[in-house]
Short mmCIF file of C-alpha atoms in Angstrom, two decimals:
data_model
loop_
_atom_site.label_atom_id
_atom_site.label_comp_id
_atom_site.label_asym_id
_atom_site.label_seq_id
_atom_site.Cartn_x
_atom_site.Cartn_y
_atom_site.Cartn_z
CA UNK A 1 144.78 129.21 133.02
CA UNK A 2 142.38 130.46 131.22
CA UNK A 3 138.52 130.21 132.53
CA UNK A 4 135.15 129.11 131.25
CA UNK A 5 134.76 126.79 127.99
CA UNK A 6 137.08 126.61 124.60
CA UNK A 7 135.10 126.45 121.82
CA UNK A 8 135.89 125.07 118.37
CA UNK A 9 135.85 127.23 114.87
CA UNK A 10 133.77 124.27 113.60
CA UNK A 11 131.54 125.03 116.62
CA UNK A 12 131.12 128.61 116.73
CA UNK A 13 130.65 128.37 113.27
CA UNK A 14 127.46 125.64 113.65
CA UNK A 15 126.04 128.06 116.55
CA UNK A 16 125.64 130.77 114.54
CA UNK A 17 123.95 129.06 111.55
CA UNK A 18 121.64 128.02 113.87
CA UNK A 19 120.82 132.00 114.85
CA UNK A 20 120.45 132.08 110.73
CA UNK A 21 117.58 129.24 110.95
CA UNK A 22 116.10 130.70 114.34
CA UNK A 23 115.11 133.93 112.30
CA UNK A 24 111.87 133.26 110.12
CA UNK A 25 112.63 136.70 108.58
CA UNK A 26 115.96 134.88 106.70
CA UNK A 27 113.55 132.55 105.58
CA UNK A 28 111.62 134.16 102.89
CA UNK A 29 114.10 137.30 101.98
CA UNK A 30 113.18 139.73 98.56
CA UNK A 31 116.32 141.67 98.27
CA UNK A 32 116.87 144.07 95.40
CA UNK A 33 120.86 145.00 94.25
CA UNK A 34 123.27 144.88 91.52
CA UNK A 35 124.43 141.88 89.93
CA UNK A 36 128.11 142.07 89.75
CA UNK A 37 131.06 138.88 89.70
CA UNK A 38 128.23 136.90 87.86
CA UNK A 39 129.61 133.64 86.93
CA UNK A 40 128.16 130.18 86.11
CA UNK A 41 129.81 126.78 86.82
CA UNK A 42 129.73 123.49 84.32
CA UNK A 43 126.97 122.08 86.92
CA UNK A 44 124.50 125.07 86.29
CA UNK A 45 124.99 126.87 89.22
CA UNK A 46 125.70 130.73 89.57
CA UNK A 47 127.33 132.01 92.15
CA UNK A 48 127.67 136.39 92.35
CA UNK A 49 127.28 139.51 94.41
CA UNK A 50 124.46 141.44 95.03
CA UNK A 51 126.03 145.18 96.04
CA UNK A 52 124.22 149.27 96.63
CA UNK A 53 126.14 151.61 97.69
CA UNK A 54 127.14 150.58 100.89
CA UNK A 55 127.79 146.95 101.08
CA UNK A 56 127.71 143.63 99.09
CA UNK A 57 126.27 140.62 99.90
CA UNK A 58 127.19 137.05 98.37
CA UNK A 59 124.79 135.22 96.57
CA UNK A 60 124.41 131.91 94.74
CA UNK A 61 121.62 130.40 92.42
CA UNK A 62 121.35 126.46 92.30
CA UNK A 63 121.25 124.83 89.12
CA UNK A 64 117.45 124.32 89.24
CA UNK A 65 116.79 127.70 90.26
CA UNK A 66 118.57 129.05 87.39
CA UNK A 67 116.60 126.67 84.92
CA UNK A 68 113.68 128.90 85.78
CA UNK A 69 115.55 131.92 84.71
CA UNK A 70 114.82 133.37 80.99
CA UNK A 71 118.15 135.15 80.62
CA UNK A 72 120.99 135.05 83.07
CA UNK A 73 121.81 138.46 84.71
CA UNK A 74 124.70 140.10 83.81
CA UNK A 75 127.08 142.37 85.97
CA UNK A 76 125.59 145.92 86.55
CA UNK A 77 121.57 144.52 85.71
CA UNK A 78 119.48 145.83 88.81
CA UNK A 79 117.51 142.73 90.15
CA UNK A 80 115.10 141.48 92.58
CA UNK A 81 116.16 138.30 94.48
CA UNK A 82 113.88 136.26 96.50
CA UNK A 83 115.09 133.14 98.75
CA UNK A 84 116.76 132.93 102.31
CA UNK A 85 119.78 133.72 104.14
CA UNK A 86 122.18 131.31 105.36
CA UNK A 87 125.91 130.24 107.08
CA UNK A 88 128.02 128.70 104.57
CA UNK A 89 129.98 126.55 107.13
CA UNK A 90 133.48 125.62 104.87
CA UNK A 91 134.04 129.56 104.32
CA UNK A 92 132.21 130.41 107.74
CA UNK A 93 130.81 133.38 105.31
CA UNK A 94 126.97 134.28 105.42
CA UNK A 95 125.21 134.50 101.67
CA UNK A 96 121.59 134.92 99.93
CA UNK A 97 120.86 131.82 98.45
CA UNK A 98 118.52 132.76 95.50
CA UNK A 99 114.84 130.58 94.49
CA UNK A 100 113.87 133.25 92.20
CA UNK A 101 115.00 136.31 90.10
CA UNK A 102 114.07 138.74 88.19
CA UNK A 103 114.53 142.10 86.67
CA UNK A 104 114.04 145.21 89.42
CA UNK A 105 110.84 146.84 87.25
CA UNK A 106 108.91 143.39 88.03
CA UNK A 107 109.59 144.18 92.29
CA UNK A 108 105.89 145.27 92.23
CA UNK A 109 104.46 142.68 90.34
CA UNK A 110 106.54 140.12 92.37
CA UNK A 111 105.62 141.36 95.63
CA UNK A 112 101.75 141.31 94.82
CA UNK A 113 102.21 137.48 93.75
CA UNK A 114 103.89 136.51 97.42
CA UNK A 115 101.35 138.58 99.01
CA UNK A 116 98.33 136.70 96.90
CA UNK A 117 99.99 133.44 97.78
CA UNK A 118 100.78 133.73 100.87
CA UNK A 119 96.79 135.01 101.22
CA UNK A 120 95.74 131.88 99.61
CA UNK A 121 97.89 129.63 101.02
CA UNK A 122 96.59 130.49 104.24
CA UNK A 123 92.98 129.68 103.28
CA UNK A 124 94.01 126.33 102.66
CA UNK A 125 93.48 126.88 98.55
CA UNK A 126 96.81 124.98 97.73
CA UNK A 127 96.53 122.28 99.69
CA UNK A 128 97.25 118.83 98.46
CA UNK A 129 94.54 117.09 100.45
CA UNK A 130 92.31 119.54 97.73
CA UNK A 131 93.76 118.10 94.36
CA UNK A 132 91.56 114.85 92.67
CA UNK A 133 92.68 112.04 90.54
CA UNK A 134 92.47 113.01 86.78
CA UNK A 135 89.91 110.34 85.22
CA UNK A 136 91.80 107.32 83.57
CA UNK A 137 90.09 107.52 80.28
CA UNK A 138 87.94 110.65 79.69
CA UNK A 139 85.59 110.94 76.99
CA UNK A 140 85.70 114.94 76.95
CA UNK A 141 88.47 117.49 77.33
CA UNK A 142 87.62 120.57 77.56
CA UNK A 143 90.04 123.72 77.34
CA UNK A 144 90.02 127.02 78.05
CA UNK A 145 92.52 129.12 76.11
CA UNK A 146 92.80 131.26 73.08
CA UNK A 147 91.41 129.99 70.11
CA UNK A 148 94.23 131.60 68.31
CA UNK A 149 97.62 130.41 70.18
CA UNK A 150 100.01 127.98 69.68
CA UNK A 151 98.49 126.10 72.76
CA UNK A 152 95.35 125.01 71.50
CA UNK A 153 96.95 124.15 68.33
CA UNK A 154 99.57 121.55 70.41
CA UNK A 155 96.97 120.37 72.46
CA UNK A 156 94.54 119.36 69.20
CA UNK A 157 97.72 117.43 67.67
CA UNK A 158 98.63 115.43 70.87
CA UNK A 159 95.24 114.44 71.63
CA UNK A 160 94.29 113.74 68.35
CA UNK A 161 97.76 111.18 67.99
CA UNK A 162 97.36 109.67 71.24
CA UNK A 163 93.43 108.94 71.29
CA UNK A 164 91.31 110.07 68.22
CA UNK A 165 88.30 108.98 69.89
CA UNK A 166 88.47 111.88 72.97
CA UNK A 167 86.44 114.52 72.24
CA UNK A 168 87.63 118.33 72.68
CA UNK A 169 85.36 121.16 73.70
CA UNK A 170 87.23 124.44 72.93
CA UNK A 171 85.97 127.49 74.86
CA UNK A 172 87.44 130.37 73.62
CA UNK A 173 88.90 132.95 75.83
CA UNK A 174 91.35 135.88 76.26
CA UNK A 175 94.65 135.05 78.02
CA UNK A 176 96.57 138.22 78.09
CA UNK A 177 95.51 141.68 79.13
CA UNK A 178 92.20 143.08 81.62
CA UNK A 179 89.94 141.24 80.04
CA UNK A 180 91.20 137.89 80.04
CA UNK A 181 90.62 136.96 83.81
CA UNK A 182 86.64 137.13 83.54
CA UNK A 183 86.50 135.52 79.91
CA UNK A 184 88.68 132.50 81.95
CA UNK A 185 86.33 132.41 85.02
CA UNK A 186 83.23 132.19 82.90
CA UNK A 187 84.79 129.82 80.69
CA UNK A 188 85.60 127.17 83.77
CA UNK A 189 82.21 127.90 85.15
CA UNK A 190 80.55 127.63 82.58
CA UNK A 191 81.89 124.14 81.95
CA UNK A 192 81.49 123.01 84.97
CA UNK A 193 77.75 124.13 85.04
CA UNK A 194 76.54 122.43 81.78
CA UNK A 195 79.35 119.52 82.91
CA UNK A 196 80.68 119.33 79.48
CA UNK A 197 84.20 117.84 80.12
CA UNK A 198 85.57 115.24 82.15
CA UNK A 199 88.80 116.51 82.43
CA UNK A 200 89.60 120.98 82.06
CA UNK A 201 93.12 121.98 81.17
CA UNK A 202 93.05 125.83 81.23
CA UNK A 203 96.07 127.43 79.97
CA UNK A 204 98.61 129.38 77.44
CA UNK A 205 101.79 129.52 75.82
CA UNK A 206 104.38 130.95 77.13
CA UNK A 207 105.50 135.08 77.81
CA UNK A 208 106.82 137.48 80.28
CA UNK A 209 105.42 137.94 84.04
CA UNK A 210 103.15 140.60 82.39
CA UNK A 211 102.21 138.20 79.86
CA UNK A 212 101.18 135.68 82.10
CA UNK A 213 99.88 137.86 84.45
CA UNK A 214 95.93 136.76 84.13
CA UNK A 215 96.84 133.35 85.32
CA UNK A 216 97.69 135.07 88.60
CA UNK A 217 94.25 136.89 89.27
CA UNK A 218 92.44 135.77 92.37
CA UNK A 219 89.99 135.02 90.75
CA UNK A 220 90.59 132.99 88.73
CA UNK A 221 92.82 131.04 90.67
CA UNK A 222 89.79 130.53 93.17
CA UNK A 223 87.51 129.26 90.02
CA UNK A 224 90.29 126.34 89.13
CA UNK A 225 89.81 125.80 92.56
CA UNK A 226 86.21 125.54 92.75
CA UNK A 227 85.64 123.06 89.96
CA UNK A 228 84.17 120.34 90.09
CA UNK A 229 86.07 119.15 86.86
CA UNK A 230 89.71 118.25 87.41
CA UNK A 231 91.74 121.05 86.11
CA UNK A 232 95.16 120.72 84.60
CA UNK A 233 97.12 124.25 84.77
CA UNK A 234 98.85 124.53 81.77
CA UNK A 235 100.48 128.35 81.95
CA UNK A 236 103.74 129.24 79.55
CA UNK A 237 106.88 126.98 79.72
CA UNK A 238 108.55 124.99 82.04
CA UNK A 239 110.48 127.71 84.01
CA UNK A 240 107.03 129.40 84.38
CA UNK A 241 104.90 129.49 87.77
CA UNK A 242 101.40 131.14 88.40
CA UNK A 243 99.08 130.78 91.13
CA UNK A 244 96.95 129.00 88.92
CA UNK A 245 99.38 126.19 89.26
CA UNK A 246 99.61 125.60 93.05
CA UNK A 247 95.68 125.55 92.53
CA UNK A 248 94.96 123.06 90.08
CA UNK A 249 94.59 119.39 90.73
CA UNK A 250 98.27 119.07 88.74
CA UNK A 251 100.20 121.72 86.71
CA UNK A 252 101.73 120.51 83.27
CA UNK A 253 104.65 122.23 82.47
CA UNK A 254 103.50 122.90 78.89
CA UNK A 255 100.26 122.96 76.87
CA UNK A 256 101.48 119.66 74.97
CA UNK A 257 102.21 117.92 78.11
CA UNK A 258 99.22 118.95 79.38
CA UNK A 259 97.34 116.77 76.69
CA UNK A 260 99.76 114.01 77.63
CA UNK A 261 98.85 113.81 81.16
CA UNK A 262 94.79 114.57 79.96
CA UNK A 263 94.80 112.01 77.21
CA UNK A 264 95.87 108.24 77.97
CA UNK A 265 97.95 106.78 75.29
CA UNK A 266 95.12 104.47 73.60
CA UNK A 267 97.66 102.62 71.05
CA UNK A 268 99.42 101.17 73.84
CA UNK A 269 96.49 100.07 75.19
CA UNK A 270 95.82 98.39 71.88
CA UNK A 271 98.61 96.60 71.59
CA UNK A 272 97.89 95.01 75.47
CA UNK A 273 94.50 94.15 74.57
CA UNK A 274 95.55 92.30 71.07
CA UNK A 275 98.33 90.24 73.51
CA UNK A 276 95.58 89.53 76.08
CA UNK A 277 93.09 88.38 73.22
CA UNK A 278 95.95 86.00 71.60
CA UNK A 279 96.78 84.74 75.26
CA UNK A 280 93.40 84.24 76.42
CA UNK A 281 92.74 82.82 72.16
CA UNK A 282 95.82 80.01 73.06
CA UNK A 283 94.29 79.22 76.75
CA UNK A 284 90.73 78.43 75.43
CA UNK A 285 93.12 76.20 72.78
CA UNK A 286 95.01 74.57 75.89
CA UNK A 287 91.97 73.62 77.28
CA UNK A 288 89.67 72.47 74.74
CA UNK A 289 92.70 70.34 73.89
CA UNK A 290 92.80 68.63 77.38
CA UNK A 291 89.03 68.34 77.25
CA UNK A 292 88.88 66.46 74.43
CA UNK A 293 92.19 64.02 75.75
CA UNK A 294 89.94 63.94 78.52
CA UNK A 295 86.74 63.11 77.35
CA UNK A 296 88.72 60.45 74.83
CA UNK A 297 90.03 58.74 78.16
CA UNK A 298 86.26 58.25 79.51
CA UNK A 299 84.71 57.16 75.97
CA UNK A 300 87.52 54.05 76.52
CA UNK A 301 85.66 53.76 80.46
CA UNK A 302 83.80 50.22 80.65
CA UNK A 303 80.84 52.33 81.80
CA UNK A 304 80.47 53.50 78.22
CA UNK A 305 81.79 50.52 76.47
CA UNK A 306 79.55 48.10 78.68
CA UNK A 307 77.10 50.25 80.08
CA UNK A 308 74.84 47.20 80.88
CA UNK A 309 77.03 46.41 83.84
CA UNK A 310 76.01 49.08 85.45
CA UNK A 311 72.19 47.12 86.27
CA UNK A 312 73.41 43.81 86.20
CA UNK A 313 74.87 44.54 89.56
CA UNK A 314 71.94 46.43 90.46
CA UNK A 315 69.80 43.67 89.06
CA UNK A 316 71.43 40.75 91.73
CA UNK A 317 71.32 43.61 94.53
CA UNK A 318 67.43 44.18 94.26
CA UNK A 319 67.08 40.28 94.14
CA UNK A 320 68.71 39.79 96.99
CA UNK A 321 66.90 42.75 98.59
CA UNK A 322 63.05 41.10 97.30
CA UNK A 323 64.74 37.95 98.54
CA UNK A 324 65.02 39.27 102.39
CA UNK A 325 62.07 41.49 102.29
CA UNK A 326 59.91 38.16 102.01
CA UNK A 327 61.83 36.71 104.47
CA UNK A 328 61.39 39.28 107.14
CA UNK A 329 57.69 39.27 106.16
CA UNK A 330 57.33 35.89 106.31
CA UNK A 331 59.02 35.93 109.98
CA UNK A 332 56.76 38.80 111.11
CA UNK A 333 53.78 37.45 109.97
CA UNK A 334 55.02 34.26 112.08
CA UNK A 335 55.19 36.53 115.09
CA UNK A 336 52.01 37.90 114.91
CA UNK A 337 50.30 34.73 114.38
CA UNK A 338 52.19 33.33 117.32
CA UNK A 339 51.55 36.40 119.64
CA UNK A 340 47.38 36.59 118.12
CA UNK A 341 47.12 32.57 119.09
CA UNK A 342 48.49 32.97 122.54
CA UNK A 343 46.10 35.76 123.16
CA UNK A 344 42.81 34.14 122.01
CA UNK A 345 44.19 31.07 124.44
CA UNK A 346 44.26 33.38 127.09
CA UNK A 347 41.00 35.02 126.00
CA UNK A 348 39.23 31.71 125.76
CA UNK A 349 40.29 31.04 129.72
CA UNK A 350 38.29 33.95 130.79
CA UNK A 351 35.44 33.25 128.69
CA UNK A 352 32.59 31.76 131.13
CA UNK A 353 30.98 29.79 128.52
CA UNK A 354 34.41 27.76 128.50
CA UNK A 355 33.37 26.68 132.02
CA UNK A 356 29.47 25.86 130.86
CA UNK A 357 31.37 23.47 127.76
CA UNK A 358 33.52 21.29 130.75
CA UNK A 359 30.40 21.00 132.60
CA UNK A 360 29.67 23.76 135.20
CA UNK A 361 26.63 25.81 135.30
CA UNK A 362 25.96 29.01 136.57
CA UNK A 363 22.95 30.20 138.93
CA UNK A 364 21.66 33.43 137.98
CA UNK A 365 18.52 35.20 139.65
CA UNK A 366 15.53 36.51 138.39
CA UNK A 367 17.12 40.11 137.78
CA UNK A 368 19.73 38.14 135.92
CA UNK A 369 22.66 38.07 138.90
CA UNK A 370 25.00 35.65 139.26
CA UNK A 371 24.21 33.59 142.72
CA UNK A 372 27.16 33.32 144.55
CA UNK A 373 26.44 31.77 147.75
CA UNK A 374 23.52 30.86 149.34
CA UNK A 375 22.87 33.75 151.58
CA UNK A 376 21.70 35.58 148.29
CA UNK A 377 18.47 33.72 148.07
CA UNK A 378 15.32 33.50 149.73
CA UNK A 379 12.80 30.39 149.38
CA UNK A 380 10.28 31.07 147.07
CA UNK A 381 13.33 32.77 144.71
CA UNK A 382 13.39 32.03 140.66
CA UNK A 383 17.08 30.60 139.60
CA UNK A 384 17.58 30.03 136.53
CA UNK A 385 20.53 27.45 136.09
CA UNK A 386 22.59 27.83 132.76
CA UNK A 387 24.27 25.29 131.08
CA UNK A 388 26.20 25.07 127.74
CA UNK A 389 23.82 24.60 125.92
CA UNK A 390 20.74 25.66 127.49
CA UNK A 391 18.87 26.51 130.83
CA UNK A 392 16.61 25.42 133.69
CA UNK A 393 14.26 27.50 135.83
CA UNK A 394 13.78 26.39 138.99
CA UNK A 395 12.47 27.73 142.54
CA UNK A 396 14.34 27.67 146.10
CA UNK A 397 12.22 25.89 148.72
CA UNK A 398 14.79 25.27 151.10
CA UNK A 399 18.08 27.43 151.92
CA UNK A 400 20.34 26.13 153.67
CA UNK A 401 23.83 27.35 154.60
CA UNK A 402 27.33 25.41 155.18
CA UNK A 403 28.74 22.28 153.46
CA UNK A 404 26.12 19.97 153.96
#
């Protein structure tokens, strides 16, 4: 019997693709060889060798890869491929699956562009958290290109047609050659210093690697990156790529597109506010209609047909109210009277000339005390005896004390 574990083709064939993966270097591969087998499918993919002297090594393009290409390769062209290396698990086969090509005398050129971008990258220069919202209707473009290419010429007409009223400020630069990357960097900061655009697209038409070169200078990739101004990258064709791309706030595949995505279509926007002004026109319609159904209805109300009913009611209410505020007062004034009689009866008991009008007297002495009993005088005394009317002085001869 045979010892240890059995393995499947299917799984031998998924451990060693995972060895591929495990090995960054297969990640990122720039391998230079001749084309040869070249052949492209209906679906836009090519599939060929890359072979030296020694060896050969599959390769296959994807469609959208290939898109990028300006010319296919042809068997015996000396290339530079750049992309990663994989397990093809139906044919168990190992092959270079290519992201970019190009003829061998660009290597250099090629190699100083990954080493830029990876530098950049790095810094943090390309990252999306950097790029800003372009401004939904600008008032100013401004561009920085050639004053003689075909770009500034598409950009004028496609601005123009989709929003006449959007100014363009042109500042004129070179885009090709060793004096093109400091014309561009003064042209974005100088923009940016005088703020004289709302929106930048810097760009070109397009051209080789060589052509497009300037677009890949550090420096000026790390002046689109420093502006305040959103800048649209708008570098060659579709199928082109510069650094200047990965650092603008959003690459346009062409100059004309790049006035697209810069310019808001204003004739649309016309069209939305004439339907919003002819809706809102037949609301205020709708609505003075019912208003005036409504305001019909109430004219037929009793309260403007007979507005005198309105106080007649009122009238009998503030009768009846006069009506019970008299009564009330009459009853309180009832009270009082009542309450001010029943006092003064009460007041009149305790009056001591009450007592003098039934016929008592009171004894006073000569300091004008009330004689109480007859231990308060002495003989020889003054009283002076008070009636109701009137008063008799007298003089004590005798005192005498008890009943008697």
């Amino acid at each position: 019997m045979i010892a240890g574990k059995i393995y499947t083709v299917s799984e031998v064939t998924r451990i060693v693709k995972g060895l591929f993966r495990k090995e960054p270097e297969f990640a990122n591969l720039q391998i230079q060889g001749e084309v040869s087998n070249f052949r492209q499918y209906p679906s836009g993919h090519c599939y060929f060798n890359l072979k030296d002297g020694k060896t050969l090594l599959k390769a296959v393009m994807f469609a959208g890869a290939a898109r990028r290409l300006k010319q296919l390769p042809k068997n015996g062209d000396q290339v530079l491929g750049v992309g990663r290396i994989d397990l093809y698990e139906r044919d168990g086969v190992y092959q270079f699956y290519v992201d970019m090509m190009m003829p061998l005398g660009a290597g250099n050129l090629m190699i100083a562009y990954e080493q830029l971008k990876e530098k950049l990258t790095a810094e943090g220069l390309f990252d999306p958290g950097r790029k800003r919202p372009l401004p939904a209707y600008p008032k100013v473009v401004g561009i920085v290109t050639s004053p003689a290419g075909a770009a500034v010429r598409d950009i004028i007409n496609v601005a123009g047609r989709r929003d006449p009223s959007v100014k363009l400020r042109l500042y004129p630069v070179k885009v090709q050659g060793t004096e093109a990357p400091p014309e561009i960097i003064r042209g974005i900061r100088f923009m940016n210093r005088h703020k004289l655009a709302d929106v930048l697209i810097v760009g070109r038409g397009g051209g080789s690697m060589e052509d497009l070169w300037a677009f890949n200078d550090e420096g000026v990739v790390r002046a689109i990156a420093a502006s305040e101004i959103p800048v649209i990258s708008a570098v060659g064709h579709e199928i082109d790529f510069t650094l200047s791309d990965f650092a603008a706030d959003l690459r346009a595949p062409t100059p004309s597109a790049a006035a697209e995505l810069a310019v808001p279509e204003r004739s649309g926007d016309r069209e939305i506010l004439a339907k919003l002004v002819r809706r809102l026109e037949r609301t205020m319609e709708l609505r003075l209609q019912d208003s005036s159904r409504t305001l019909e209805k109430l004219q037929e109300e009793w309260v403007f047909t007979h507005p005198e009913r309105l106080w007649e009611n009122a009238g009998q209410t503030l009768d009846t109210l006069c009506r019970n505020l008299e009564q009330a007062g009459t009853r309180r004034l009832e009270e009082r009277q009542q309450k001010l009689d029943l006092l003064a009866a009460k007041l009149g008991a305790l009056d001591p000339y009450g007592v003098l009008r039934r016929g008592y007297t009171i004894t006073e002495n000569a300091q004008g005390r009330t004689v109480r009993q007859p231990s308060d005088l002495h003989p020889g005394d003054t009283l002076v005896t008070r009636f109701a009317q009137g008063a008799v002085v007298s003089q004590v001869e005798t005192v005498k004390e008890g009943t008697e």
